[in-house]
Coordinates of C-alpha atoms and ligand atoms in Angstrom, one line a residue:
M44 CA -0.1 0.0 0.1
S45 CA 1.4 3.4 -0.8
T46 CA 2.3 5.4 2.3
A47 CA 0.0 8.2 1.1
L48 CA -3.0 6.1 1.8
S49 CA -2.0 5.8 5.3
G50 CA -3.7 9.2 5.6
L51 CA -7.0 7.5 5.2
P52 CA -9.3 8.0 8.3
G53 CA -9.6 4.9 10.5
H54 CA -8.1 1.5 9.7
V55 CA -6.7 0.4 6.5
I56 CA -6.6 -3.3 5.3
T57 CA -4.7 -4.3 2.3
A58 CA -5.7 -7.4 0.2
P59 CA -4.0 -8.8 -2.8
D60 CA -7.5 -9.0 -4.9
S61 CA -11.0 -8.4 -4.9
A62 CA -11.9 -11.9 -3.6
A63 CA -9.6 -11.3 -0.7
V64 CA -11.3 -8.0 -0.1
A65 CA -14.7 -9.9 -0.1
A66 CA -13.4 -12.6 2.4
Q67 CA -12.0 -9.9 4.7
A68 CA -15.2 -7.9 4.5
A69 CA -17.7 -10.8 5.1
K70 CA -15.4 -11.7 8.3
L71 CA -15.6 -8.3 9.7
L72 CA -19.3 -7.8 8.8
G73 CA -20.2 -11.0 10.6
Q74 CA -18.2 -10.2 13.7
A75 CA -19.8 -6.6 13.8
L76 CA -23.3 -8.0 13.6
R77 CA -22.6 -10.4 16.4
D78 CA -20.9 -7.7 18.5
A79 CA -24.1 -5.5 17.8
I80 CA -26.4 -8.2 18.8
A81 CA -24.5 -9.0 21.8
A82 CA -24.4 -5.4 22.9
R83 CA -27.8 -4.3 22.1
G84 CA -29.9 -7.4 21.1
T85 CA -30.5 -6.3 17.6
A86 CA -28.2 -5.2 14.7
S87 CA -28.8 -3.0 11.6
L88 CA -26.9 -3.7 8.5
A89 CA -27.1 -1.0 5.6
L90 CA -25.9 -2.1 2.2
S91 CA -24.3 -0.2 -0.8
G92 CA -24.6 -1.3 -4.5
G93 CA -21.8 -1.5 -7.2
N94 CA -19.7 -4.5 -8.2
T95 CA -17.4 -5.0 -5.3
P96 CA -19.9 -5.8 -2.5
R97 CA -21.6 -8.9 -4.2
P98 CA -19.1 -11.7 -3.3
A99 CA -18.8 -10.2 0.3
Y100 CA -22.5 -10.4 0.6
E101 CA -22.5 -14.0 -0.7
L102 CA -19.9 -15.1 1.7
L103 CA -21.7 -13.3 4.6
A104 CA -25.0 -15.1 3.6
A105 CA -23.0 -18.3 4.0
Q106 CA -21.5 -17.6 7.4
E107 CA -22.4 -19.5 10.5
G108 CA -23.3 -17.9 13.8
I109 CA -25.2 -14.9 12.7
D110 CA -28.8 -14.6 14.4
W111 CA -30.5 -13.2 11.2
T112 CA -33.8 -12.9 13.2
K113 CA -32.2 -10.1 15.0
V114 CA -30.8 -8.3 12.0
T115 CA -32.6 -5.3 10.3
I116 CA -31.6 -4.8 6.6
L117 CA -31.4 -1.2 5.3
W118 CA -29.8 0.5 2.1
I119 CA -27.3 3.2 1.9
D120 CA -28.6 4.2 -1.5
E121 CA -30.6 2.9 -4.4
R122 CA -31.0 3.9 -8.2
A123 CA -34.3 5.2 -9.5
V124 CA -35.0 1.9 -11.2
A125 CA -37.4 -1.1 -10.5
P126 CA -36.3 -3.5 -7.9
T127 CA -35.8 -6.2 -10.6
H128 CA -33.6 -3.9 -12.8
A129 CA -30.1 -5.1 -13.5
R130 CA -28.9 -1.8 -11.9
S131 CA -31.0 -2.1 -8.7
N132 CA -29.1 -2.3 -5.5
Y133 CA -32.0 -4.2 -3.9
R134 CA -31.8 -6.8 -6.6
L135 CA -28.0 -7.1 -6.1
A136 CA -28.6 -7.7 -2.2
K137 CA -31.7 -10.0 -3.0
E138 CA -29.6 -12.2 -5.3
S139 CA -26.4 -12.3 -3.0
L140 CA -27.7 -12.2 0.6
L141 CA -31.6 -11.9 1.1
D142 CA -32.3 -15.1 -0.9
R143 CA -29.4 -16.9 0.8
A144 CA -29.8 -16.1 4.4
P145 CA -32.8 -16.8 6.8
I146 CA -33.7 -12.9 7.0
P147 CA -37.3 -12.3 8.0
P148 CA -38.7 -10.4 5.1
A149 CA -40.4 -8.0 7.7
Q150 CA -36.9 -6.8 8.7
V151 CA -36.0 -5.9 5.0
H152 CA -36.7 -2.2 4.4
R153 CA -36.0 -1.5 0.8
M154 CA -35.4 2.1 -0.5
L155 CA -38.2 2.8 -3.1
G156 CA -36.1 3.9 -5.9
D157 CA -38.8 3.1 -8.4
A158 CA -41.2 5.6 -6.7
S159 CA -42.7 8.1 -9.0
D160 CA -42.0 10.8 -6.3
L161 CA -38.4 10.5 -5.2
E162 CA -38.5 13.3 -2.9
Q163 CA -41.5 11.6 -1.1
A164 CA -39.7 8.4 -1.1
A165 CA -36.7 10.1 0.6
R166 CA -38.9 11.4 3.3
D167 CA -40.6 8.1 3.6
Y168 CA -37.2 6.3 4.1
A169 CA -36.0 9.0 6.5
A170 CA -39.2 7.8 8.6
V171 CA -38.1 4.2 8.2
L172 CA -34.7 5.1 9.6
Q173 CA -36.2 7.0 12.5
Q174 CA -38.6 4.1 13.2
H175 CA -36.2 1.3 13.2
L176 CA -32.8 3.0 14.5
V177 CA -31.8 4.9 17.6
S178 CA -30.8 8.4 17.0
A179 CA -27.8 10.5 18.2
N180 CA -28.4 14.2 18.0
G181 CA -31.3 13.6 15.7
V182 CA -29.3 11.3 13.2
P183 CA -30.2 7.7 12.8
V184 CA -27.5 5.3 14.1
I185 CA -26.6 2.3 11.7
D186 CA -24.8 -0.4 13.4
V187 CA -23.0 -1.8 10.4
A188 CA -22.7 -0.5 6.7
V189 CA -21.0 -1.5 3.6
L190 CA -19.7 1.5 1.6
G191 CA -17.7 1.9 -1.7
I192 CA -15.9 4.7 -3.4
G193 CA -16.5 5.6 -7.0
D194 CA -13.7 6.2 -9.4
D195 CA -14.7 9.9 -9.1
G196 CA -14.7 9.8 -5.4
H197 CA -18.2 9.5 -4.7
T198 CA -19.6 7.4 -1.8
A199 CA -23.2 6.3 -1.3
S200 CA -24.8 8.5 -3.9
L201 CA -23.2 11.7 -2.9
F202 CA -21.4 12.7 -6.1
P203 CA -18.8 15.3 -6.9
G204 CA -19.9 18.8 -7.9
E205 CA -23.3 18.5 -6.0
A206 CA -24.5 20.4 -3.0
S207 CA -26.0 17.2 -1.6
V208 CA -22.6 16.4 0.1
R209 CA -23.2 19.3 2.4
V210 CA -26.8 18.7 3.3
R211 CA -27.1 18.1 7.2
D212 CA -30.6 19.0 7.9
R213 CA -32.0 15.8 6.2
T214 CA -31.1 12.1 6.6
V215 CA -32.2 10.8 3.2
L216 CA -31.9 12.6 -0.1
A217 CA -33.3 12.4 -3.6
I218 CA -30.4 12.9 -6.1
A219 CA -31.2 14.3 -9.6
A220 CA -30.2 12.1 -12.7
A221 CA -27.1 13.1 -14.3
P222 CA -27.6 12.2 -18.0
E223 CA -24.1 13.6 -18.9
H224 CA -22.6 10.9 -16.6
D225 CA -25.3 8.4 -17.8
R226 CA -26.6 8.2 -14.3
E227 CA -30.1 7.7 -13.2
A228 CA -31.7 9.6 -10.3
R229 CA -30.9 8.2 -6.8
L230 CA -31.9 7.8 -3.2
T231 CA -29.2 8.1 -0.7
V232 CA -28.5 8.6 3.0
S233 CA -27.0 11.9 3.7
A234 CA -23.4 12.8 5.2
P235 CA -24.6 13.0 8.7
V236 CA -26.0 9.4 8.4
L237 CA -22.7 8.2 7.0
Q238 CA -20.7 9.9 9.7
T239 CA -22.7 8.3 12.5
I240 CA -22.5 4.6 11.3
R241 CA -20.9 2.6 14.3
T242 CA -18.9 0.2 12.0
A243 CA -18.4 1.3 8.3
L244 CA -16.4 -0.9 5.9
V245 CA -15.3 0.8 2.7
L246 CA -14.6 -1.9 0.1
A247 CA -12.3 -0.9 -2.9
A248 CA -10.9 -3.0 -5.6
G249 CA -8.9 -1.9 -8.7
K250 CA -6.4 0.7 -9.7
A251 CA -9.0 3.2 -10.7
K252 CA -9.9 3.6 -6.9
H253 CA -6.3 4.7 -5.8
A254 CA -6.6 8.3 -7.1
P255 CA -9.8 9.0 -5.2
L256 CA -8.5 7.3 -2.2
L257 CA -5.5 9.4 -2.3
R258 CA -7.8 12.4 -2.4
V259 CA -9.6 11.2 0.8
A260 CA -6.2 10.5 2.3
A261 CA -4.9 13.9 1.6
E262 CA -5.0 16.7 4.4
A263 CA -6.1 19.3 1.8
G264 CA -9.2 18.7 -0.5
T265 CA -12.9 19.5 -0.7
L266 CA -16.1 17.5 -0.1
E267 CA -17.5 18.8 -3.5
E268 CA -14.5 17.3 -5.3
T269 CA -14.3 14.2 -3.3
P270 CA -17.4 13.4 -1.4
S271 CA -16.0 10.2 0.3
R272 CA -14.1 12.7 2.4
V273 CA -17.1 12.9 4.5
L274 CA -15.6 9.7 6.1
R275 CA -12.8 11.9 7.5
D276 CA -15.4 13.2 10.1
A277 CA -16.9 9.7 10.9
K278 CA -17.7 9.4 14.7
G279 CA -17.8 5.7 14.3
S280 CA -15.2 3.1 13.2
V281 CA -14.2 3.2 9.5
T282 CA -12.2 0.3 7.9
W283 CA -10.9 0.5 4.4
I284 CA -10.5 -2.9 2.7
L285 CA -8.3 -2.3 -0.3
A286 CA -6.9 -4.1 -3.3
V287 CA -5.8 -1.1 -5.1
Ligands
6PG188 C1 -23.8 2.4 -5.9 C2 -23.2 2.4 -4.7 C3 -21.8 3.3 -4.9 C4 -20.7 2.3 -4.9 C5 -19.6 2.9 -5.6 C6 -18.4 1.8 -5.8 O1 -25.1 2.4 -5.9 O2 -23.3 2.6 -7.0 O3 -23.9 2.5 -3.7 O4 -21.7 4.3 -3.8 O5 -20.4 1.9 -3.6 O6 -20.1 3.3 -6.9 O7 -18.9 0.9 -6.7 P1 -18.0 -0.5 -6.9 O8 -18.1 -1.3 -5.8 O9 -18.7 -1.0 -8.3 O10 -16.6 0.0 -7.2

């Protein structure tokens, strides 16, 4: 790992390849879920989309010793597509985790990216978070979350050049489509929610992630340029599992 990445906030674990990222992530996710259940009787797990998490979710589903009856499943973000669409984060989770682990369906709370009114869907999901999570200073506290980092430095669906990364008075946001980036509209939790996660695992594999990671690790930089820098002010534990 380049020494410059040592500036990343939290713990950094380097892995030889994406399969090793997935294996390490699944191990740490299982441990964090067991710890949350032991400490508070329940655990909330919030999922991101993208390519990297799929094998980690599959390995987590196969892991012994997790009392899934105590786990609530949430999302970090979702694309404005049907839950059956190939780009749906719900579909990713359903195929790799929900259909493989004995998670009670009543404990799975999908972000309604396919809603006709995304602003209303954002308000509705904020209410879901408030209903199912404890809050700290008005911000819902997710126990365990899987995050990623885009080649452009985004995390969740907080993208460069947008004001959304600085919104602090709402917990879930509707993000407009960006046709110039071939990107559909999104729903995403906001920066304060990301910063309040008790145990956040950031998974990154591939050389294209090195540059945005360096921008997170650097002392100087802006949230607008690199939204993943919000994790520099995380109150919980952040662990970067990298094969970059
Ligand atoms: C999404 C994710 C997004 C993802 C990054 C990294 O909906 O796309 O939530 O934030 O974590 O784009 O994705 P990869 O894992 O494909 O690199």
